[in-house]
PDB file of C-alpha atoms in Angstrom:
ATOM      1  CA  UNK A  78      27.289  -6.393-122.044  1.00 95.00           C
ATOM      2  CA  UNK A  79      31.003  -6.648-120.869  1.00 97.00           C
ATOM      3  CA  UNK A  80      31.856 -10.523-120.939  1.00 98.00           C
ATOM      4  CA  UNK A  81      34.841 -11.781-119.014  1.00 98.00           C
ATOM      5  CA  UNK A  82      35.683 -15.510-118.923  1.00 98.00           C
ATOM      6  CA  UNK A  83      38.858 -16.836-117.182  1.00 98.00           C
ATOM      7  CA  UNK A  84      40.511 -20.227-118.392  1.00 98.00           C
ATOM      8  CA  UNK A  85      43.721 -22.423-117.517  1.00 97.00           C
ATOM      9  CA  UNK A  86      43.581 -22.651-113.907  1.00 97.00           C
ATOM     10  CA  UNK A  87      44.549 -25.960-112.810  1.00 96.00           C
ATOM     11  CA  UNK A  88      46.628 -28.005-110.358  1.00 98.00           C
ATOM     12  CA  UNK A  89      50.174 -27.814-110.500  1.00 98.00           C
ATOM     13  CA  UNK A  90      53.244 -28.419-108.474  1.00 97.00           C
ATOM     14  CA  UNK A  91      55.471 -26.112-106.891  1.00 98.00           C
ATOM     15  CA  UNK A  92      58.131 -24.535-109.138  1.00 98.00           C
ATOM     16  CA  UNK A  93      55.750 -25.048-112.388  1.00 98.00           C
ATOM     17  CA  UNK A  94      54.390 -23.048-114.654  1.00 98.00           C
ATOM     18  CA  UNK A  95      50.618 -21.987-115.827  1.00 98.00           C
ATOM     19  CA  UNK A  96      49.571 -19.711-118.149  1.00 98.00           C
ATOM     20  CA  UNK A  97      45.883 -18.281-117.453  1.00 98.00           C
ATOM     21  CA  UNK A  98      43.677 -16.468-120.355  1.00 98.00           C
ATOM     22  CA  UNK A  99      40.734 -14.088-119.866  1.00 98.00           C
ATOM     23  CA  UNK A 100      38.696 -14.055-123.536  1.00 98.00           C
ATOM     24  CA  UNK A 101      36.592 -10.385-123.139  1.00 98.00           C
ATOM     25  CA  UNK A 102      33.693  -9.418-125.664  1.00 98.00           C
ATOM     26  CA  UNK A 103      31.064  -6.459-125.379  1.00 97.00           C
ATOM     27  CA  UNK A 104      33.654  -3.995-125.795  1.00 97.00           C
ATOM     28  CA  UNK A 105      36.541  -2.450-127.747  1.00 97.00           C
ATOM     29  CA  UNK A 106      39.146  -4.799-125.630  1.00 97.00           C
ATOM     30  CA  UNK A 107      42.065  -2.890-127.249  1.00 97.00           C
ATOM     31  CA  UNK A 108      40.852   0.758-125.541  1.00 96.00           C
ATOM     32  CA  UNK A 109      40.833  -0.659-122.208  1.00 97.00           C
ATOM     33  CA  UNK A 110      43.494  -1.457-119.264  1.00 97.00           C
ATOM     34  CA  UNK A 111      43.415  -5.149-118.178  1.00 98.00           C
ATOM     35  CA  UNK A 112      44.292  -6.244-114.611  1.00 98.00           C
ATOM     36  CA  UNK A 113      44.503  -9.589-112.915  1.00 98.00           C
ATOM     37  CA  UNK A 114      43.455  -9.871-108.897  1.00 98.00           C
ATOM     38  CA  UNK A 115      43.489 -13.373-106.942  1.00 98.00           C
ATOM     39  CA  UNK A 116      42.209 -14.112-103.663  1.00 98.00           C
ATOM     40  CA  UNK A 117      43.564 -17.244-101.800  1.00 98.00           C
ATOM     41  CA  UNK A 118      40.910 -19.409-100.108  1.00 97.00           C
ATOM     42  CA  UNK A 119      39.330 -17.760 -97.181  1.00 95.00           C
ATOM     43  CA  UNK A 120      41.212 -14.578 -98.249  1.00 96.00           C
ATOM     44  CA  UNK A 121      41.020 -11.014 -99.746  1.00 96.00           C
ATOM     45  CA  UNK A 122      41.512  -9.900-102.514  1.00 97.00           C
ATOM     46  CA  UNK A 123      44.961  -8.708-103.837  1.00 97.00           C
ATOM     47  CA  UNK A 124      46.359  -7.357-106.796  1.00 97.00           C
ATOM     48  CA  UNK A 125      48.511  -9.141-109.139  1.00 98.00           C
ATOM     49  CA  UNK A 126      49.080  -6.946-112.120  1.00 98.00           C
ATOM     50  CA  UNK A 127      47.732  -4.350-114.661  1.00 97.00           C
ATOM     51  CA  UNK A 128      48.636  -4.014-118.515  1.00 97.00           C
ATOM     52  CA  UNK A 129      47.601  -1.065-121.210  1.00 95.00           C
ATOM     53  CA  UNK A 130      45.231  -1.480-123.600  1.00 95.00           C
ATOM     54  CA  UNK A 131      48.240  -1.519-125.835  1.00 95.00           C
ATOM     55  CA  UNK A 132      50.176  -3.778-123.659  1.00 95.00           C
ATOM     56  CA  UNK A 133      53.143  -1.302-123.566  1.00 95.00           C
ATOM     57  CA  UNK A 134      52.998  -0.400-119.894  1.00 94.00           C
ATOM     58  CA  UNK A 135      52.673  -3.362-117.432  1.00 96.00           C
ATOM     59  CA  UNK A 136      52.841  -3.240-113.487  1.00 96.00           C
ATOM     60  CA  UNK A 137      53.155  -5.674-111.064  1.00 96.00           C
ATOM     61  CA  UNK A 138      52.242  -6.424-107.620  1.00 95.00           C
ATOM     62  CA  UNK A 139      55.730  -7.337-105.401  1.00 94.00           C
ATOM     63  CA  UNK A 140      54.843 -10.596-104.535  1.00 96.00           C
ATOM     64  CA  UNK A 141      54.683 -11.913-108.001  1.00 98.00           C
ATOM     65  CA  UNK A 142      57.419  -9.445-109.520  1.00 97.00           C
ATOM     66  CA  UNK A 143      59.675 -11.196-111.382  1.00 97.00           C
ATOM     67  CA  UNK A 144      57.777 -14.354-111.640  1.00 98.00           C
ATOM     68  CA  UNK A 145      54.569 -13.576-113.731  1.00 98.00           C
ATOM     69  CA  UNK A 146      54.335 -11.748-116.967  1.00 98.00           C
ATOM     70  CA  UNK A 147      51.082  -9.869-117.703  1.00 98.00           C
ATOM     71  CA  UNK A 148      50.177  -9.666-121.796  1.00 98.00           C
ATOM     72  CA  UNK A 149      47.471  -9.129-124.121  1.00 98.00           C
ATOM     73  CA  UNK A 150      46.632 -10.050-127.592  1.00 98.00           C
ATOM     74  CA  UNK A 151      44.028  -7.909-128.800  1.00 98.00           C
ATOM     75  CA  UNK A 152      43.355  -9.325-132.315  1.00 98.00           C
ATOM     76  CA  UNK A 153      41.778 -12.432-130.151  1.00 98.00           C
ATOM     77  CA  UNK A 154      40.394  -9.879-127.332  1.00 98.00           C
ATOM     78  CA  UNK A 155      42.193 -12.060-125.060  1.00 98.00           C
ATOM     79  CA  UNK A 156      44.377 -11.249-121.799  1.00 98.00           C
ATOM     80  CA  UNK A 157      46.811 -13.837-120.265  1.00 98.00           C
ATOM     81  CA  UNK A 158      48.887 -13.978-117.363  1.00 98.00           C
ATOM     82  CA  UNK A 159      52.059 -16.498-117.637  1.00 98.00           C
ATOM     83  CA  UNK A 160      52.962 -18.043-113.867  1.00 98.00           C
ATOM     84  CA  UNK A 161      56.437 -19.308-113.414  1.00 98.00           C
ATOM     85  CA  UNK A 162      57.987 -20.384-110.456  1.00 98.00           C
ATOM     86  CA  UNK A 163      54.695 -20.632-108.906  1.00 98.00           C
ATOM     87  CA  UNK A 164      54.598 -21.227-104.724  1.00 98.00           C
ATOM     88  CA  UNK A 165      52.162 -22.463-102.694  1.00 98.00           C
ATOM     89  CA  UNK A 166      50.861 -19.282-101.429  1.00 97.00           C
ATOM     90  CA  UNK A 167      50.127 -18.956-105.420  1.00 98.00           C
ATOM     91  CA  UNK A 168      47.150 -20.567-104.315  1.00 98.00           C
ATOM     92  CA  UNK A 169      44.151 -18.246-105.144  1.00 98.00           C
ATOM     93  CA  UNK A 170      41.285 -17.721-107.454  1.00 98.00           C
ATOM     94  CA  UNK A 171      42.437 -15.364-110.415  1.00 98.00           C
ATOM     95  CA  UNK A 172      40.212 -13.151-111.281  1.00 98.00           C
ATOM     96  CA  UNK A 173      40.728 -11.158-114.847  1.00 98.00           C
ATOM     97  CA  UNK A 174      39.074  -7.135-114.127  1.00 98.00           C
ATOM     98  CA  UNK A 175      38.338  -4.356-116.779  1.00 98.00           C
ATOM     99  CA  UNK A 176      39.536  -0.767-115.852  1.00 97.00           C
ATOM    100  CA  UNK A 177      37.189   1.985-117.261  1.00 95.00           C
ATOM    101  CA  UNK A 178      39.379   5.048-118.062  1.00 88.00           C
ATOM    102  CA  UNK A 179      42.997   5.749-118.594  1.00 84.00           C
ATOM    103  CA  UNK A 180      44.898   7.510-115.414  1.00 82.00           C
ATOM    104  CA  UNK A 181      42.356   5.915-112.776  1.00 87.00           C
ATOM    105  CA  UNK A 182      42.878   2.531-111.179  1.00 91.00           C
ATOM    106  CA  UNK A 183      39.064   0.755-110.719  1.00 95.00           C
ATOM    107  CA  UNK A 184      37.880  -2.356-111.960  1.00 97.00           C
ATOM    108  CA  UNK A 185      34.103  -1.980-113.280  1.00 97.00           C
ATOM    109  CA  UNK A 186      33.985  -5.432-114.492  1.00 98.00           C
ATOM    110  CA  UNK A 187      35.236  -9.154-113.415  1.00 98.00           C
ATOM    111  CA  UNK A 188      35.382 -12.433-114.608  1.00 98.00           C
ATOM    112  CA  UNK A 189      34.263 -15.434-113.043  1.00 97.00           C
ATOM    113  CA  UNK A 190      37.862 -16.785-112.038  1.00 98.00           C
ATOM    114  CA  UNK A 191      39.450 -19.234-112.133  1.00 98.00           C
ATOM    115  CA  UNK A 192      41.257 -21.941-109.732  1.00 98.00           C
ATOM    116  CA  UNK A 193      45.040 -22.083-109.513  1.00 98.00           C
ATOM    117  CA  UNK A 194      46.046 -24.685-107.344  1.00 98.00           C
ATOM    118  CA  UNK A 195      50.167 -24.857-106.312  1.00 98.00           C
ATOM    119  CA  UNK A 196      50.306 -28.289-104.137  1.00 97.00           C
ATOM    120  CA  UNK A 197      52.859 -31.356-104.568  1.00 95.00           C
TER     121      UNK A 197
ATOM    122  CA  UNK B 129      54.734  -0.525 -96.419  1.00 47.00           C
ATOM    123  CA  UNK B 130      51.230   0.694 -97.272  1.00 53.00           C
ATOM    124  CA  UNK B 131      47.988  -0.936 -96.376  1.00 82.00           C
ATOM    125  CA  UNK B 132      44.466   0.128 -96.377  1.00 90.00           C
ATOM    126  CA  UNK B 133      42.629  -0.660 -92.642  1.00 92.00           C
ATOM    127  CA  UNK B 134      38.971  -2.147 -92.660  1.00 93.00           C
ATOM    128  CA  UNK B 135      37.390  -3.450 -89.489  1.00 91.00           C
ATOM    129  CA  UNK B 136      36.757  -7.148 -90.000  1.00 93.00           C
ATOM    130  CA  UNK B 137      33.191  -7.255 -89.520  1.00 96.00           C
ATOM    131  CA  UNK B 138      30.140  -5.168 -88.958  1.00 97.00           C
ATOM    132  CA  UNK B 139      26.495  -5.770 -88.471  1.00 96.00           C
ATOM    133  CA  UNK B 140      22.936  -4.450 -88.754  1.00 96.00           C
ATOM    134  CA  UNK B 141      19.166  -4.362 -88.709  1.00 96.00           C
ATOM    135  CA  UNK B 142      17.315  -4.276 -91.763  1.00 97.00           C
ATOM    136  CA  UNK B 143      16.155  -0.798 -92.429  1.00 97.00           C
ATOM    137  CA  UNK B 144      19.300   0.928 -90.178  1.00 97.00           C
ATOM    138  CA  UNK B 145      22.295   2.654 -91.559  1.00 97.00           C
ATOM    139  CA  UNK B 146      26.230   1.454 -91.147  1.00 97.00           C
ATOM    140  CA  UNK B 147      29.420   2.423 -92.082  1.00 97.00           C
ATOM    141  CA  UNK B 148      32.203   0.412 -93.484  1.00 97.00           C
ATOM    142  CA  UNK B 149      35.882   2.139 -92.412  1.00 94.00           C
ATOM    143  CA  UNK B 150      38.566   2.161 -94.828  1.00 93.00           C
ATOM    144  CA  UNK B 151      42.328   3.421 -93.048  1.00 90.00           C
ATOM    145  CA  UNK B 152      45.334   4.462 -95.072  1.00 85.00           C
ATOM    146  CA  UNK B 153      47.995   3.668 -93.282  1.00 70.00           C
ATOM    147  CA  UNK B 154      50.319   4.607 -96.140  1.00 58.00           C
ATOM    148  CA  UNK B 155      53.532   6.753 -94.532  1.00 50.00           C
ATOM    149  CA  UNK B 156      52.838   9.135 -97.222  1.00 49.00           C
ATOM    150  CA  UNK B 157      49.471   9.331 -96.441  1.00 42.00           C
ATOM    151  CA  UNK B 158      47.747  11.145 -98.939  1.00 48.00           C
ATOM    152  CA  UNK B 159      49.839  10.038-101.555  1.00 56.00           C
ATOM    153  CA  UNK B 160      47.178   7.004-102.342  1.00 61.00           C
ATOM    154  CA  UNK B 161      44.406   8.139-104.883  1.00 64.00           C
ATOM    155  CA  UNK B 162      40.746   8.294-103.911  1.00 84.00           C
ATOM    156  CA  UNK B 163      38.871   4.980-103.282  1.00 92.00           C
ATOM    157  CA  UNK B 164      36.914   2.294-104.945  1.00 95.00           C
ATOM    158  CA  UNK B 165      34.458   0.114-102.874  1.00 97.00           C
ATOM    159  CA  UNK B 166      33.333  -3.565-103.800  1.00 98.00           C
ATOM    160  CA  UNK B 167      30.592  -6.022-102.873  1.00 98.00           C
ATOM    161  CA  UNK B 168      31.304  -9.661-102.727  1.00 98.00           C
ATOM    162  CA  UNK B 169      29.029 -12.588-102.229  1.00 98.00           C
ATOM    163  CA  UNK B 170      30.950 -16.112-101.253  1.00 96.00           C
ATOM    164  CA  UNK B 171      31.980 -17.913-104.240  1.00 96.00           C
ATOM    165  CA  UNK B 172      31.214 -15.069-106.570  1.00 97.00           C
ATOM    166  CA  UNK B 173      33.341 -12.241-108.247  1.00 98.00           C
ATOM    167  CA  UNK B 174      33.590  -8.723-106.596  1.00 98.00           C
ATOM    168  CA  UNK B 175      30.952  -6.105-107.535  1.00 98.00           C
ATOM    169  CA  UNK B 176      32.230  -2.438-108.513  1.00 98.00           C
ATOM    170  CA  UNK B 177      29.951  -0.718-105.697  1.00 98.00           C
ATOM    171  CA  UNK B 178      31.582   2.653-105.333  1.00 97.00           C
ATOM    172  CA  UNK B 179      34.211   4.519-107.636  1.00 95.00           C
ATOM    173  CA  UNK B 180      36.270   7.451-107.040  1.00 92.00           C
ATOM    174  CA  UNK B 181      35.683   7.849-103.135  1.00 91.00           C
ATOM    175  CA  UNK B 182      31.701   8.919-103.953  1.00 93.00           C
ATOM    176  CA  UNK B 183      30.257   8.177-107.475  1.00 95.00           C
ATOM    177  CA  UNK B 184      27.851   5.098-107.849  1.00 97.00           C
ATOM    178  CA  UNK B 185      28.032   3.549-110.779  1.00 96.00           C
ATOM    179  CA  UNK B 186      24.683   2.608-112.752  1.00 95.00           C
ATOM    180  CA  UNK B 187      22.359   0.273-111.508  1.00 95.00           C
ATOM    181  CA  UNK B 188      23.942   0.664-107.762  1.00 97.00           C
ATOM    182  CA  UNK B 189      21.387   1.323-105.219  1.00 97.00           C
ATOM    183  CA  UNK B 190      21.300   4.745-104.055  1.00 97.00           C
ATOM    184  CA  UNK B 191      21.040   3.185-100.986  1.00 98.00           C
ATOM    185  CA  UNK B 192      25.158   2.592-101.134  1.00 98.00           C
ATOM    186  CA  UNK B 193      27.130   6.023-100.951  1.00 97.00           C
ATOM    187  CA  UNK B 194      31.183   6.777-100.513  1.00 95.00           C
ATOM    188  CA  UNK B 195      32.585   9.576 -98.603  1.00 92.00           C
ATOM    189  CA  UNK B 196      36.220  10.411 -97.801  1.00 89.00           C
ATOM    190  CA  UNK B 197      38.006  12.543 -95.436  1.00 87.00           C
ATOM    191  CA  UNK B 198      41.653  12.892 -94.641  1.00 83.00           C
ATOM    192  CA  UNK B 199      42.937   9.291 -94.760  1.00 84.00           C
ATOM    193  CA  UNK B 200      39.853   7.431 -94.232  1.00 89.00           C
ATOM    194  CA  UNK B 201      37.211   6.569 -96.523  1.00 92.00           C
ATOM    195  CA  UNK B 202      34.077   5.456 -96.031  1.00 94.00           C
ATOM    196  CA  UNK B 203      30.918   3.180 -97.424  1.00 96.00           C
ATOM    197  CA  UNK B 204      27.452   4.087 -95.912  1.00 97.00           C
ATOM    198  CA  UNK B 205      24.873   1.593 -96.550  1.00 98.00           C
ATOM    199  CA  UNK B 206      21.315   3.069 -95.815  1.00 97.00           C
ATOM    200  CA  UNK B 207      17.969   1.108 -95.180  1.00 97.00           C
ATOM    201  CA  UNK B 208      19.697  -2.377 -94.728  1.00 97.00           C
ATOM    202  CA  UNK B 209      18.665  -5.109 -96.770  1.00 97.00           C
ATOM    203  CA  UNK B 210      19.326  -8.988 -96.320  1.00 97.00           C
ATOM    204  CA  UNK B 211      20.665  -8.818 -99.348  1.00 97.00           C
ATOM    205  CA  UNK B 212      23.290  -6.385 -98.678  1.00 98.00           C
ATOM    206  CA  UNK B 213      24.827  -9.346 -96.484  1.00 98.00           C
ATOM    207  CA  UNK B 214      28.520  -9.732 -98.045  1.00 98.00           C
ATOM    208  CA  UNK B 215      31.993  -8.355 -97.817  1.00 98.00           C
ATOM    209  CA  UNK B 216      32.628  -5.153 -98.440  1.00 98.00           C
ATOM    210  CA  UNK B 217      36.392  -4.580 -99.656  1.00 97.00           C
ATOM    211  CA  UNK B 218      38.318  -1.081-100.217  1.00 95.00           C
ATOM    212  CA  UNK B 219      40.801  -0.503-102.806  1.00 95.00           C
ATOM    213  CA  UNK B 220      42.902   2.381-103.758  1.00 93.00           C
ATOM    214  CA  UNK B 221      46.332   3.125-105.479  1.00 90.00           C
ATOM    215  CA  UNK B 222      49.353   5.166-105.914  1.00 84.00           C
ATOM    216  CA  UNK B 223      51.056   6.180-109.424  1.00 79.00           C
ATOM    217  CA  UNK B 224      54.451   7.368-108.616  1.00 77.00           C
ATOM    218  CA  UNK B 225      57.583   5.863-110.754  1.00 77.00           C
ATOM    219  CA  UNK B 226      55.302   2.684-110.859  1.00 84.00           C
ATOM    220  CA  UNK B 227      51.888   1.773-109.856  1.00 88.00           C
ATOM    221  CA  UNK B 228      50.716   0.232-106.436  1.00 89.00           C
ATOM    222  CA  UNK B 229      47.196  -0.647-106.155  1.00 93.00           C
ATOM    223  CA  UNK B 230      46.153  -1.903-102.434  1.00 93.00           C
ATOM    224  CA  UNK B 231      43.075  -3.672-100.848  1.00 95.00           C
ATOM    225  CA  UNK B 232      42.065  -3.633 -97.903  1.00 94.00           C
ATOM    226  CA  UNK B 233      41.886  -6.770 -95.890  1.00 95.00           C
ATOM    227  CA  UNK B 234      37.628  -6.547 -96.248  1.00 96.00           C
ATOM    228  CA  UNK B 235      34.983  -6.362 -93.992  1.00 97.00           C
ATOM    229  CA  UNK B 236      31.995  -8.758 -93.656  1.00 97.00           C
ATOM    230  CA  UNK B 237      28.443  -7.263 -93.005  1.00 98.00           C
ATOM    231  CA  UNK B 238      26.208  -9.298 -91.219  1.00 97.00           C
ATOM    232  CA  UNK B 239      22.110  -7.984 -91.412  1.00 96.00           C
ATOM    233  CA  UNK B 240      20.639  -9.267 -88.184  1.00 94.00           C
TER     234      UNK B 240
END
Protein backbone atom coordinates (compact mmCIF):
# COMPACT_ATOMS: atom_id res chain seq x y z
CA UNK A 1 0.00 0.00 0.00
CA UNK A 2 1.33 3.42 -0.99
CA UNK A 3 1.90 5.70 1.97
CA UNK A 4 3.05 9.32 1.90
CA UNK A 5 3.70 11.07 5.18
CA UNK A 6 4.49 14.78 5.19
CA UNK A 7 6.19 16.57 8.05
CA UNK A 8 7.93 19.83 8.81
CA UNK A 9 5.02 22.23 8.73
CA UNK A 10 5.26 25.02 11.29
CA UNK A 11 4.61 28.66 12.10
CA UNK A 12 7.28 30.82 10.49
CA UNK A 13 7.78 34.56 10.17
CA UNK A 14 7.59 36.34 6.80
CA UNK A 15 10.95 36.14 5.07
CA UNK A 16 11.82 32.96 6.91
CA UNK A 17 12.63 29.47 5.66
CA UNK A 18 11.24 26.01 6.21
CA UNK A 19 11.92 22.53 4.85
CA UNK A 20 9.12 20.05 4.35
CA UNK A 21 9.65 16.31 4.08
CA UNK A 22 7.52 13.54 2.63
CA UNK A 23 8.41 9.97 3.61
CA UNK A 24 7.26 7.45 1.02
CA UNK A 25 6.66 3.72 1.35
CA UNK A 26 4.85 0.91 -0.43
CA UNK A 27 6.34 1.54 -3.89
CA UNK A 28 9.70 1.87 -5.64
CA UNK A 29 10.21 5.54 -4.84
CA UNK A 30 12.99 6.22 -7.35
CA UNK A 31 10.82 5.07 -10.26
CA UNK A 32 8.22 7.82 -9.86
CA UNK A 33 8.02 11.54 -10.30
CA UNK A 34 6.68 13.32 -7.26
CA UNK A 35 4.92 16.60 -6.69
CA UNK A 36 3.97 19.14 -4.07
CA UNK A 37 0.48 20.65 -4.16
CA UNK A 38 -0.77 23.21 -1.66
CA UNK A 39 -4.10 24.49 -0.45
CA UNK A 40 -4.54 27.81 1.32
CA UNK A 41 -7.17 27.89 4.07
CA UNK A 42 -10.63 27.80 2.51
CA UNK A 43 -9.17 27.91 -1.01
CA UNK A 44 -8.60 25.51 -3.88
CA UNK A 45 -5.66 23.35 -4.86
CA UNK A 46 -2.51 24.93 -6.31
CA UNK A 47 0.31 23.05 -7.96
CA UNK A 48 3.73 23.91 -6.48
CA UNK A 49 6.43 21.71 -7.98
CA UNK A 50 7.33 18.42 -9.68
CA UNK A 51 10.54 16.40 -9.63
CA UNK A 52 11.44 13.46 -11.82
CA UNK A 53 12.28 10.05 -10.39
CA UNK A 54 16.01 10.58 -10.72
CA UNK A 55 15.80 14.14 -9.43
CA UNK A 56 17.36 15.43 -12.62
CA UNK A 57 14.36 17.44 -13.74
CA UNK A 58 12.42 19.91 -11.65
CA UNK A 59 9.52 22.25 -12.42
CA UNK A 60 7.87 25.01 -10.42
CA UNK A 61 4.71 27.06 -10.39
CA UNK A 62 5.15 30.76 -11.08
CA UNK A 63 4.24 31.82 -7.56
CA UNK A 64 7.12 29.88 -5.98
CA UNK A 65 9.75 29.96 -8.70
CA UNK A 66 13.08 31.22 -7.35
CA UNK A 67 12.02 30.80 -3.71
CA UNK A 68 11.22 27.09 -3.36
CA UNK A 69 13.43 24.10 -4.21
CA UNK A 70 12.18 20.56 -4.62
CA UNK A 71 14.58 17.68 -4.10
CA UNK A 72 14.60 14.02 -3.21
CA UNK A 73 16.80 11.42 -1.55
CA UNK A 74 16.01 8.11 -3.20
CA UNK A 75 18.18 6.24 -0.68
CA UNK A 76 15.87 7.48 2.06
CA UNK A 77 12.63 7.34 0.05
CA UNK A 78 12.04 10.96 0.96
CA UNK A 79 10.86 14.01 -0.94
CA UNK A 80 11.70 17.53 0.22
CA UNK A 81 10.54 21.07 -0.34
CA UNK A 82 12.90 23.83 0.76
CA UNK A 83 10.91 27.05 1.13
CA UNK A 84 12.76 30.36 1.40
CA UNK A 85 11.63 33.99 1.52
CA UNK A 86 8.25 32.88 2.79
CA UNK A 87 5.27 35.18 2.42
CA UNK A 88 1.88 35.30 4.08
CA UNK A 89 0.34 33.98 0.88
CA UNK A 90 2.40 30.79 1.21
CA UNK A 91 0.25 29.83 4.20
CA UNK A 92 -1.34 26.54 3.23
CA UNK A 93 -1.57 22.82 3.77
CA UNK A 94 1.18 21.26 1.65
CA UNK A 95 0.52 17.83 0.16
CA UNK A 96 2.99 15.54 -1.49
CA UNK A 97 1.60 13.44 -4.29
CA UNK A 98 2.81 10.60 -6.51
CA UNK A 99 2.68 10.76 -10.30
CA UNK A 100 2.04 7.27 -11.67
CA UNK A 101 3.56 7.39 -15.16
CA UNK A 102 6.23 9.25 -17.08
CA UNK A 103 4.95 11.69 -19.64
CA UNK A 104 1.58 12.26 -18.00
CA UNK A 105 0.71 14.42 -15.05
CA UNK A 106 -1.90 13.37 -12.58
CA UNK A 107 -1.69 12.42 -8.93
CA UNK A 108 -2.74 8.91 -7.90
CA UNK A 109 -1.70 8.99 -4.24
CA UNK A 110 -1.61 11.86 -1.75
CA UNK A 111 -0.26 12.36 1.74
CA UNK A 112 -2.37 13.77 4.55
CA UNK A 113 -0.71 17.18 4.32
CA UNK A 114 1.32 19.41 6.61
CA UNK A 115 0.32 22.95 7.58
CA UNK A 116 2.63 25.88 6.96
CA UNK A 117 1.63 29.18 8.54
CA UNK A 118 3.54 32.33 7.63
CA UNK A 119 2.78 35.08 10.09
CA UNK A 120 4.49 37.52 12.40
CA UNK B 1 -2.68 33.36 -18.36
CA UNK B 2 -4.27 29.97 -18.63
CA UNK B 3 -6.92 28.67 -16.27
CA UNK B 4 -9.54 26.00 -15.78
CA UNK B 5 -12.98 27.31 -14.87
CA UNK B 6 -15.47 25.35 -12.79
CA UNK B 7 -18.86 26.41 -11.51
CA UNK B 8 -18.68 27.15 -7.81
CA UNK B 9 -21.45 24.81 -6.78
CA UNK B 10 -23.86 22.15 -7.99
CA UNK B 11 -26.58 20.23 -6.20
CA UNK B 12 -28.74 17.20 -6.73
CA UNK B 13 -31.05 14.81 -4.96
CA UNK B 14 -30.17 11.22 -4.09
CA UNK B 15 -30.47 8.97 -7.13
CA UNK B 16 -30.12 11.80 -9.64
CA UNK B 17 -27.21 12.43 -11.97
CA UNK B 18 -25.17 15.62 -11.97
CA UNK B 19 -22.42 16.94 -14.21
CA UNK B 20 -19.53 19.19 -13.24
CA UNK B 21 -17.83 21.08 -16.06
CA UNK B 22 -14.27 22.29 -16.39
CA UNK B 23 -13.54 24.74 -19.19
CA UNK B 24 -10.10 25.69 -20.35
CA UNK B 25 -9.61 29.39 -20.93
CA UNK B 26 -6.11 29.25 -22.30
CA UNK B 27 -5.30 31.38 -25.28
CA UNK B 28 -3.72 28.21 -26.55
CA UNK B 29 -6.92 26.24 -26.29
CA UNK B 30 -6.16 22.61 -26.87
CA UNK B 31 -2.57 22.88 -25.76
CA UNK B 32 -3.41 21.58 -22.33
CA UNK B 33 -3.36 17.85 -22.01
CA UNK B 34 -6.18 15.70 -20.73
CA UNK B 35 -7.91 16.30 -17.46
CA UNK B 36 -7.90 14.49 -14.15
CA UNK B 37 -10.55 14.87 -11.44
CA UNK B 38 -10.19 14.81 -7.66
CA UNK B 39 -12.67 14.48 -4.82
CA UNK B 40 -11.92 16.17 -1.53
CA UNK B 41 -13.77 16.02 1.76
CA UNK B 42 -13.25 18.85 4.27
CA UNK B 43 -9.99 18.47 6.12
CA UNK B 44 -8.93 15.48 4.02
CA UNK B 45 -6.49 14.91 1.17
CA UNK B 46 -7.76 14.88 -2.40
CA UNK B 47 -8.53 11.54 -4.04
CA UNK B 48 -8.08 10.74 -7.72
CA UNK B 49 -11.43 9.91 -9.34
CA UNK B 50 -10.76 10.19 -13.08
CA UNK B 51 -7.54 10.38 -15.10
CA UNK B 52 -6.78 10.95 -18.77
CA UNK B 53 -10.22 12.42 -19.23
CA UNK B 54 -12.33 9.30 -18.79
CA UNK B 55 -10.41 6.52 -17.03
CA UNK B 56 -11.37 5.36 -13.56
CA UNK B 57 -8.75 4.15 -11.06
CA UNK B 58 -9.44 0.79 -9.48
CA UNK B 59 -11.69 1.16 -6.48
CA UNK B 60 -13.56 4.21 -7.78
CA UNK B 61 -17.28 3.65 -8.21
CA UNK B 62 -18.64 3.15 -11.73
CA UNK B 63 -21.07 5.94 -10.89
CA UNK B 64 -18.25 8.36 -11.68
CA UNK B 65 -17.47 9.01 -15.33
CA UNK B 66 -15.48 11.59 -17.28
CA UNK B 67 -15.66 12.98 -20.78
CA UNK B 68 -14.16 15.76 -22.90
CA UNK B 69 -15.58 17.87 -25.71
CA UNK B 70 -13.49 20.62 -27.22
CA UNK B 71 -11.95 22.63 -24.41
CA UNK B 72 -14.47 21.44 -21.81
CA UNK B 73 -14.08 18.39 -19.60
CA UNK B 74 -16.96 16.99 -17.60
CA UNK B 75 -17.35 14.78 -14.54
CA UNK B 76 -20.69 13.02 -14.26
CA UNK B 77 -21.88 11.34 -11.08
CA UNK B 78 -24.88 9.09 -11.54
CA UNK B 79 -27.11 7.62 -8.83
CA UNK B 80 -26.12 10.42 -6.46
CA UNK B 81 -25.48 9.35 -2.88
CA UNK B 82 -25.05 11.36 0.31
CA UNK B 83 -21.39 10.29 0.50
CA UNK B 84 -20.73 12.06 -2.82
CA UNK B 85 -21.10 15.45 -1.13
CA UNK B 86 -17.62 16.92 -1.42
CA UNK B 87 -15.48 19.39 -3.36
CA UNK B 88 -14.40 18.33 -6.85
CA UNK B 89 -11.38 19.69 -8.70
CA UNK B 90 -10.28 19.27 -12.30
CA UNK B 91 -6.63 19.43 -13.23
CA UNK B 92 -4.69 19.63 -16.47
CA UNK B 93 -1.19 20.40 -17.63
CA UNK B 94 0.86 21.62 -20.56
CA UNK B 95 4.31 20.44 -21.51
CA UNK B 96 6.13 22.82 -23.79
CA UNK B 97 9.58 24.17 -22.99
CA UNK B 98 8.61 23.60 -19.36
CA UNK B 99 5.72 22.21 -17.38
CA UNK B 100 2.64 24.01 -16.13
CA UNK B 101 0.00 22.28 -14.05
CA UNK B 102 -3.29 23.99 -13.32
CA UNK B 103 -6.26 23.14 -11.12
CA UNK B 104 -9.78 24.39 -11.54
CA UNK B 105 -11.21 26.46 -8.72
CA UNK B 106 -13.30 23.58 -7.41
CA UNK B 107 -17.00 22.74 -7.40
CA UNK B 108 -18.89 22.10 -4.18
CA UNK B 109 -21.39 19.29 -4.64
CA UNK B 110 -24.33 19.34 -2.28
CA UNK B 111 -26.59 16.30 -2.05
CA UNK B 112 -30.02 17.59 -1.07
